[in-house]
Short mmCIF file of C-alpha atoms in Angstrom, two decimals:
data_model
loop_
_atom_site.label_atom_id
_atom_site.label_comp_id
_atom_site.label_asym_id
_atom_site.label_seq_id
_atom_site.Cartn_x
_atom_site.Cartn_y
_atom_site.Cartn_z
CA UNK R 1 -69.17 -34.42 33.02
CA UNK R 2 -66.63 -31.65 32.54
CA UNK R 3 -63.93 -34.31 31.87
CA UNK R 4 -66.08 -35.96 29.15
CA UNK R 5 -66.52 -32.60 27.42
CA UNK R 6 -62.76 -32.11 27.38
CA UNK R 7 -62.25 -35.60 25.84
CA UNK R 8 -64.81 -34.87 23.16
CA UNK R 9 -63.08 -31.60 22.34
CA UNK R 10 -59.71 -33.39 22.09
CA UNK R 11 -60.98 -35.92 19.50
CA UNK R 12 -60.79 -34.81 15.84
CA UNK R 13 -64.10 -34.28 14.10
CA UNK R 14 -65.18 -37.27 11.99
CA UNK R 15 -66.56 -34.89 9.41
CA UNK R 16 -63.30 -32.97 9.10
CA UNK R 17 -62.28 -32.91 5.44
CA UNK R 18 -58.91 -34.34 4.39
CA UNK R 19 -56.55 -31.98 2.61
CA UNK R 20 -56.83 -32.18 -1.16
CA UNK R 21 -54.15 -34.25 -2.93
CA UNK R 22 -51.74 -31.98 -4.69
CA UNK R 23 -51.57 -32.62 -8.45
CA UNK R 24 -48.28 -33.94 -9.83
CA UNK R 25 -46.10 -31.40 -11.56
CA UNK R 26 -46.75 -31.08 -15.27
CA UNK R 27 -44.92 -33.83 -17.18
CA UNK R 28 -44.10 -35.84 -14.04
CA UNK R 29 -46.46 -38.69 -14.94
CA UNK R 30 -44.87 -38.94 -18.37
CA UNK R 31 -41.45 -39.02 -16.69
CA UNK R 32 -42.56 -41.89 -14.44
CA UNK R 33 -43.93 -43.80 -17.45
CA UNK R 34 -40.65 -43.36 -19.32
CA UNK R 35 -38.66 -44.45 -16.26
CA UNK R 36 -40.81 -47.58 -15.89
CA UNK R 37 -40.33 -48.38 -19.58
CA UNK R 38 -36.54 -48.00 -19.35
CA UNK R 39 -36.45 -50.17 -16.23
CA UNK R 40 -38.56 -52.86 -17.91
CA UNK R 41 -36.31 -52.85 -20.99
CA UNK R 42 -33.22 -53.13 -18.79
CA UNK R 43 -34.66 -56.17 -17.01
CA UNK R 44 -35.63 -57.80 -20.32
CA UNK R 45 -32.13 -57.15 -21.71
CA UNK R 46 -30.44 -58.69 -18.67
CA UNK R 47 -32.68 -61.76 -18.81
CA UNK R 48 -31.99 -62.18 -22.52
CA UNK R 49 -28.22 -61.75 -22.14
CA UNK R 50 -27.97 -64.35 -19.38
CA UNK R 51 -30.50 -66.91 -20.58
CA UNK R 52 -30.71 -66.50 -24.37
CA UNK R 53 -28.55 -65.68 -27.38
CA UNK R 54 -29.06 -64.61 -30.98
CA UNK R 55 -27.14 -66.37 -33.72
CA UNK R 56 -27.18 -66.45 -37.51
CA UNK R 57 -26.86 -69.49 -39.78
CA UNK R 58 -24.04 -69.53 -42.31
CA UNK R 59 -24.18 -72.15 -45.04
CA UNK R 60 -26.49 -75.02 -45.96
CA UNK R 61 -25.32 -77.88 -43.72
CA UNK R 62 -28.62 -77.88 -41.77
CA UNK R 63 -30.86 -77.73 -44.85
CA UNK R 64 -33.85 -78.16 -44.97
CA UNK R 65 -34.39 -77.53 -41.23
CA UNK R 66 -32.37 -74.29 -41.31
CA UNK R 67 -31.08 -72.28 -44.24
CA UNK R 68 -28.38 -69.68 -44.83
CA UNK R 69 -29.08 -66.31 -43.15
CA UNK R 70 -31.68 -67.69 -40.73
CA UNK R 71 -31.54 -65.85 -37.41
CA UNK R 72 -32.02 -68.01 -34.35
CA UNK R 73 -32.85 -67.66 -30.67
CA UNK R 74 -30.78 -69.98 -28.50
CA UNK R 75 -31.22 -71.19 -24.96
CA UNK R 76 -27.87 -70.09 -23.54
CA UNK R 77 -25.41 -72.59 -22.08
CA UNK R 78 -26.01 -70.72 -18.82
CA UNK R 79 -29.21 -72.80 -18.68
CA UNK R 80 -28.61 -75.49 -21.30
CA UNK R 81 -26.23 -77.96 -19.69
CA UNK R 82 -27.63 -81.40 -20.58
CA UNK R 83 -27.56 -81.97 -24.36
CA UNK R 84 -29.93 -84.63 -25.60
CA UNK R 85 -30.09 -86.69 -28.77
CA UNK R 86 -31.96 -84.74 -31.44
CA UNK R 87 -31.19 -81.27 -30.05
CA UNK R 88 -29.94 -78.66 -32.51
CA UNK R 89 -26.98 -76.80 -31.04
CA UNK R 90 -24.61 -73.98 -31.90
CA UNK R 91 -20.97 -74.68 -31.10
CA UNK R 92 -17.47 -73.42 -31.67
CA UNK R 93 -15.36 -75.18 -34.27
CA UNK R 94 -12.07 -76.84 -33.29
CA UNK R 95 -10.04 -75.70 -31.40
CA UNK R 96 -13.17 -74.10 -29.93
CA UNK R 97 -11.90 -70.60 -29.27
CA UNK R 98 -14.28 -67.64 -29.42
CA UNK R 99 -12.54 -66.37 -32.56
CA UNK R 100 -13.57 -69.40 -34.59
CA UNK R 101 -16.58 -69.79 -36.84
CA UNK R 102 -19.71 -71.14 -35.19
CA UNK R 103 -21.33 -74.37 -36.37
CA UNK R 104 -25.01 -75.35 -36.18
CA UNK R 105 -25.50 -79.12 -35.92
CA UNK R 106 -27.84 -81.77 -34.55
CA UNK R 107 -26.83 -83.97 -31.61
CA UNK R 108 -26.80 -87.60 -32.76
CA UNK R 109 -25.28 -89.22 -29.69
CA UNK R 110 -24.01 -88.22 -26.25
CA UNK R 111 -21.25 -89.52 -24.00
CA UNK R 112 -21.29 -93.30 -23.57
CA UNK R 113 -23.39 -93.99 -26.67
CA UNK R 114 -22.03 -95.83 -29.71
CA UNK R 115 -22.54 -94.58 -33.27
CA UNK R 116 -22.38 -96.78 -36.35
CA UNK R 117 -23.27 -95.77 -39.90
CA UNK R 118 -24.12 -97.97 -42.88
CA UNK R 119 -22.98 -95.59 -45.60
CA UNK R 120 -24.21 -97.88 -48.38
CA UNK R 121 -27.77 -97.83 -47.02
CA UNK R 122 -27.44 -94.35 -45.55
CA UNK R 123 -28.65 -95.47 -42.11
CA UNK R 124 -27.34 -94.18 -38.76
CA UNK R 125 -27.36 -96.47 -35.72
CA UNK R 126 -27.01 -95.42 -32.08
CA UNK R 127 -26.48 -98.24 -29.59
CA UNK R 128 -27.57 -100.69 -32.28
CA UNK R 129 -30.87 -98.94 -33.03
CA UNK R 130 -31.49 -97.36 -36.44
CA UNK R 131 -32.48 -93.71 -36.09
CA UNK R 132 -35.73 -92.42 -37.55
CA UNK R 133 -34.57 -89.17 -39.15
CA UNK R 134 -37.40 -87.38 -40.99
CA UNK R 135 -35.48 -84.10 -40.69
CA UNK R 136 -32.62 -85.09 -43.04
CA UNK R 137 -32.57 -83.98 -46.66
CA UNK R 138 -31.34 -87.37 -47.88
CA UNK R 139 -29.79 -90.54 -46.39
CA UNK R 140 -26.29 -90.45 -44.89
CA UNK R 141 -23.94 -91.56 -47.67
CA UNK R 142 -20.95 -89.24 -47.13
CA UNK R 143 -18.24 -90.87 -44.99
CA UNK R 144 -15.22 -88.68 -45.89
CA UNK R 145 -13.31 -91.88 -46.75
CA UNK R 146 -12.66 -90.48 -50.22
CA UNK R 147 -10.86 -87.57 -48.55
CA UNK R 148 -8.87 -89.79 -46.19
CA UNK R 149 -10.69 -88.16 -43.26
CA UNK R 150 -13.12 -90.89 -42.18
CA UNK R 151 -13.55 -92.25 -38.65
CA UNK R 152 -13.29 -95.92 -37.75
CA UNK R 153 -16.79 -97.18 -36.96
CA UNK R 154 -18.40 -98.00 -34.63
CA UNK R 155 -17.48 -94.92 -32.57
CA UNK R 156 -18.16 -94.75 -28.83
CA UNK R 157 -18.62 -91.14 -27.78
CA UNK R 158 -16.38 -90.21 -24.82
CA UNK R 159 -18.07 -88.92 -21.68
CA UNK R 160 -18.51 -85.15 -21.77
CA UNK R 161 -18.54 -85.12 -25.59
CA UNK R 162 -21.13 -85.17 -28.38
CA UNK R 163 -21.39 -86.70 -31.86
CA UNK R 164 -23.05 -84.11 -34.12
CA UNK R 165 -24.13 -84.02 -37.76
CA UNK R 166 -25.86 -81.60 -40.11
CA UNK R 167 -29.31 -82.43 -41.48
CA UNK R 168 -27.97 -81.93 -45.01
CA UNK R 169 -25.95 -85.10 -44.55
CA UNK R 170 -24.01 -85.15 -47.78
CA UNK R 171 -23.09 -81.46 -47.59
CA UNK R 172 -22.03 -81.12 -43.97
CA UNK R 173 -18.64 -81.11 -42.27
CA UNK R 174 -19.32 -82.62 -38.85
CA UNK R 175 -18.33 -85.41 -36.45
CA UNK R 176 -17.91 -87.87 -39.36
CA UNK R 177 -14.94 -85.75 -40.45
CA UNK R 178 -11.84 -86.82 -38.51
CA UNK R 179 -10.62 -83.20 -38.19
CA UNK R 180 -13.82 -82.49 -36.22
CA UNK R 181 -14.77 -85.80 -34.57
CA UNK R 182 -16.67 -85.75 -31.30
CA UNK R 183 -16.98 -82.30 -29.76
CA UNK R 184 -16.73 -81.31 -26.11
CA UNK R 185 -19.85 -80.10 -24.35
CA UNK R 186 -17.93 -76.96 -23.36
CA UNK R 187 -17.87 -75.97 -27.04
CA UNK R 188 -21.67 -75.66 -27.12
CA UNK R 189 -23.02 -72.10 -26.93
CA UNK R 190 -26.63 -73.17 -26.62
CA UNK R 191 -29.64 -75.01 -27.97
CA UNK R 192 -31.63 -73.64 -30.91
CA UNK R 193 -35.17 -72.76 -29.81
CA UNK R 194 -36.67 -70.95 -32.77
CA UNK R 195 -36.14 -69.12 -36.04
CA UNK R 196 -36.85 -65.48 -35.26
CA UNK R 197 -36.08 -64.14 -38.76
CA UNK R 198 -35.95 -66.63 -41.64
CA UNK R 199 -33.55 -66.41 -44.54
CA UNK R 200 -34.49 -66.73 -48.20
CA UNK R 201 -35.39 -70.09 -49.70
CA UNK R 202 -32.39 -72.07 -50.91
CA UNK R 203 -31.54 -75.48 -52.30
CA UNK R 204 -29.27 -78.06 -50.66
CA UNK R 205 -26.20 -76.28 -52.06
CA UNK R 206 -27.16 -72.95 -50.51
CA UNK R 207 -28.16 -71.28 -53.78
CA UNK R 208 -31.09 -68.87 -53.35
CA UNK R 209 -34.23 -70.16 -55.06
CA UNK R 210 -36.95 -67.86 -53.73
CA UNK R 211 -38.06 -65.21 -51.29
CA UNK R 212 -37.92 -65.17 -47.52
CA UNK R 213 -39.45 -68.40 -46.21
CA UNK R 214 -41.73 -67.03 -43.48
CA UNK R 215 -43.43 -70.40 -43.03
CA UNK R 216 -40.33 -71.50 -41.10
CA UNK R 217 -40.71 -68.76 -38.49
CA UNK R 218 -41.09 -70.25 -35.02
CA UNK R 219 -39.96 -73.27 -33.02
CA UNK R 220 -37.34 -75.63 -34.43
CA UNK R 221 -37.19 -79.39 -33.94
#
């Protein structure tokens, strides 16, 4: 009996109150909130740097899909490795060094595909199939033959390269121009995902015709 009493005395009382939680120092909660915000912004910045890019449009070669001074969000080439027909991409111009101007063009054909163009009818063929191109401003009439810079068609795109054109077909310097030709995949910076800040309305020559065209904000196809 005496032993049981000793055991009972050794056990802490169930009704014993816990010590009160000390309040945080004044301003400490605000400090933690600020620290969490900075940490979140740092993570977002790192994700954006590695997986996405920002790029502006210069010129009217992608009219009416994109216009001068549009600002774009790209899927970085860190993720974007497999270009597909119809993708809009940003790429370095020949000789593809980082000091060169960037081009924005649409992928018409990839390595192994054959491109042919009927410039009289303005129709583009890939592997013998006429492309349905609702995104172009007008049919493809410009061949660069009048400048002595035309390609010999049909053109089979080498593996690891792309045949690209602007949507403003008769006002675009692209793979039809022999000084450009097919471009290497390594020249591609990324795929255009969306217009994050649209430029002002223009015509096919790039002349401003109206205010900022907010209706084009969002995904690009």
